[in-house]
XYZ file of C-alpha atoms in Angstrom:
237
model
C 15.348 29.247 99.042
C 13.380 26.940 96.976
C 11.362 30.052 94.848
C 7.753 29.251 93.954
C 6.951 28.651 90.054
C 3.598 29.605 89.229
C 2.216 29.125 85.685
C -1.058 30.840 83.857
C -3.454 28.701 82.538
C -5.238 29.720 79.853
C -8.452 28.525 77.796
C -7.701 26.723 74.675
C -8.840 27.904 71.206
C -11.270 25.029 71.568
C -13.080 26.484 75.139
C -12.907 30.146 73.569
C -14.908 28.253 70.592
C -16.924 25.851 72.734
C -16.214 23.193 71.116
C -14.753 21.579 74.479
C -17.008 19.326 76.483
C -18.503 21.156 79.524
C -18.618 17.944 81.590
C -17.875 19.296 85.459
C -16.343 17.805 88.199
C -18.113 17.262 91.243
C -17.415 18.580 94.774
C -15.693 16.138 97.133
C -14.681 12.981 94.073
C -11.119 12.950 93.100
C -9.690 14.011 89.874
C -6.514 13.676 87.317
C -4.845 16.799 86.507
C -2.719 16.562 83.507
C 0.107 19.526 83.031
C 0.430 19.776 79.988
C 4.539 21.299 78.451
C 6.139 20.742 81.987
C 8.898 18.473 81.881
C 9.007 15.237 85.165
C 12.334 16.455 86.194
C 10.982 19.977 87.181
C 10.096 17.163 89.963
C 11.624 17.377 93.195
C 10.378 13.937 95.105
C 9.316 14.965 98.807
C 8.041 18.022 97.844
C 4.031 18.873 97.988
C 2.480 20.040 94.682
C -0.053 22.221 95.082
C -3.133 23.802 92.895
C -5.588 26.345 94.036
C -7.967 28.447 91.750
C -7.476 32.601 91.926
C -10.274 35.187 92.290
C -10.900 37.188 90.278
C -7.805 40.708 90.613
C -5.451 37.583 92.622
C -3.002 37.324 89.590
C -2.565 41.214 89.269
C 0.029 42.877 92.238
C -0.980 45.542 94.148
C 0.237 47.583 97.876
C -1.610 45.501 100.723
C -0.799 45.553 104.548
C -0.629 42.799 107.008
C -1.433 43.439 110.808
C 1.566 41.783 112.078
C 2.540 40.708 116.050
C 5.650 39.722 116.786
C 6.250 36.357 118.387
C 6.903 35.396 122.000
C 10.209 33.839 120.976
C 11.723 36.684 118.513
C 14.185 38.606 120.627
C 15.005 40.457 117.549
C 14.822 44.094 116.146
C 13.323 44.612 112.898
C 13.977 47.462 111.310
C 12.058 49.036 108.149
C 12.938 48.165 104.679
C 14.906 44.856 105.654
C 13.755 42.414 103.877
C 11.383 38.910 105.399
C 10.471 36.332 103.738
C 5.911 36.362 103.919
C 3.564 33.261 103.820
C 0.527 34.604 102.781
C -2.582 32.016 102.534
C -1.071 29.667 99.528
C 1.894 32.136 98.454
C 5.869 32.608 99.373
C 7.264 35.981 98.807
C 10.107 37.637 100.133
C 9.593 41.701 100.462
C 11.021 44.262 102.559
C 7.963 46.376 104.813
C 7.666 49.314 106.050
C 6.168 49.383 108.908
C 3.126 52.099 111.002
C 1.175 51.513 113.717
C -1.757 49.557 114.146
C -3.973 53.055 114.839
C -7.941 54.661 113.676
C -7.926 57.522 111.576
C -6.821 57.815 108.268
C -3.064 58.762 108.763
C -0.725 56.372 110.802
C 2.794 57.035 112.145
C 5.883 55.132 110.790
C 7.771 53.567 112.769
C 11.406 52.406 111.910
C 11.548 49.382 113.913
C 9.596 46.158 114.709
C 10.524 45.238 118.554
C 9.255 42.782 120.529
C 5.668 42.610 122.096
C 4.229 44.958 119.507
C 1.287 45.008 117.032
C 1.986 47.022 113.895
C 0.807 47.659 110.851
C 3.694 45.943 107.509
C 3.136 47.555 104.266
C 4.845 46.132 100.759
C 4.361 45.327 97.222
C 3.072 42.197 96.428
C 0.049 39.859 94.885
C -3.153 40.855 95.640
C -5.121 38.696 98.607
C -8.839 38.943 99.949
C -9.163 38.763 103.445
C -9.037 37.737 105.957
C -6.268 35.364 105.152
C -3.355 33.911 108.043
C -0.010 35.364 107.378
C 2.782 34.243 108.201
C 6.795 36.580 108.309
C 10.320 34.768 108.377
C 13.419 36.443 108.785
C 16.406 34.398 107.090
C 19.959 34.586 107.978
C 22.787 34.346 106.351
C 23.009 30.612 106.134
C 19.645 30.072 105.147
C 18.101 29.729 109.031
C 14.835 31.279 108.596
C 13.138 31.993 111.687
C 9.479 33.298 112.100
C 9.323 36.587 113.950
C 5.611 37.887 113.517
C 2.081 36.698 112.309
C -1.762 37.352 112.070
C -3.924 38.513 109.130
C -3.933 40.462 105.766
C -5.721 43.435 106.744
C -6.641 45.098 103.580
C -5.330 45.347 100.167
C -4.643 50.001 99.930
C -2.347 52.211 97.954
C -4.155 55.161 99.451
C -2.948 54.131 103.379
C -1.568 57.500 104.641
C 2.092 57.105 106.218
C 3.868 59.330 107.306
C 6.734 60.078 109.139
C 8.289 62.925 111.630
C 10.808 64.856 109.773
C 12.687 68.371 112.152
C 13.948 70.540 110.645
C 16.870 72.321 112.099
C 17.938 76.329 111.673
C 21.562 78.143 112.657
C 20.694 82.117 113.784
C 22.983 84.067 111.027
C 22.104 87.875 113.139
C 20.934 88.499 116.417
C 18.648 91.510 117.490
C 17.045 92.353 120.375
C 13.571 90.608 120.200
C 14.361 88.540 116.616
C 16.885 86.784 114.817
C 17.887 86.152 110.578
C 18.513 82.446 110.348
C 19.785 80.588 107.798
C 20.690 76.705 107.072
C 16.938 75.618 107.918
C 15.484 76.590 104.067
C 17.076 77.512 100.415
C 15.048 79.574 98.712
C 11.814 81.982 99.316
C 8.922 79.962 98.780
C 10.255 77.575 101.027
C 9.421 79.970 104.343
C 6.839 81.311 102.801
C 5.176 77.447 102.871
C 6.100 76.674 106.403
C 5.403 80.442 108.033
C 2.437 79.518 110.368
C 4.080 76.350 111.828
C 5.168 77.404 115.874
C 9.937 77.054 116.342
C 11.147 75.999 119.013
C 14.773 76.671 120.962
C 16.319 73.687 122.553
C 15.322 75.378 126.130
C 11.181 75.793 125.079
C 10.914 79.212 124.217
C 8.174 79.313 121.172
C 8.378 81.937 117.890
C 6.784 82.043 114.672
C 8.644 82.956 111.124
C 8.343 86.312 110.564
C 9.268 86.925 106.787
C 11.093 85.673 104.224
C 15.014 88.012 103.816
C 16.508 87.715 100.263
C 16.295 84.845 98.468
C 18.985 82.007 99.926
C 16.113 80.731 102.396
C 17.383 83.185 105.016
C 15.016 84.297 107.685
C 13.300 86.695 109.836
C 12.051 84.523 112.678
C 11.222 85.801 116.769
C 12.976 83.148 119.284
C 16.692 84.516 118.203
C 18.327 81.281 119.331
C 18.917 78.210 117.817
C 16.066 76.804 116.600
C 13.835 73.775 114.641
C 10.439 72.523 113.457
C 9.247 69.006 113.043
C 6.046 68.225 110.251
C 5.169 65.007 109.177
C 5.679 64.276 105.885
C 3.680 61.318 104.015
C 5.862 58.323 102.382
């Protein structure tokens, strides 16, 4: 894949001093551009040369969120952090996005896979672009072939979007009493036991309970259910 080359054009000292010509080109008129200090050999025949202007802050990079809809012809399952090639407006770049549900509210559940006929939000790091901007997502195979896998538009440029991942912690009974048990291997220090004390526990057979107290300095705890148990919570990414 041929990577795009971007050049930052700055004002010359003469322009900064005000000595340069202030004549402007009228809208819908043809102009001739001369690119200074660029060899002709860098231009490849058969490729179009695109000239664009940048809005304020578009020369910077940030975390942006893209709403993606899977195309009807694409049947493959995409994994989170799998490398894709994005065409966002006039820009093209490669990144490895993570996916989350496109839902209301300010917290969004992390999705490990992007399946066919699904709509998700892809979050990755790239050049700032203002919405609404059309987006095309391609998957590149080892032989260089690219397949269009998703399309839609830019949702926002927001590094504060909260993406939550569901985590399951499991423990094993160390000592079993009549109505309680000592559980180990879920935590390994008393600070974590006290932090998760309000969270409800459950066993494989559906019994529920809570942490009663922390025991010792190695993360053991006294709980109400006396079977193997686990708990789940949402971890921000």
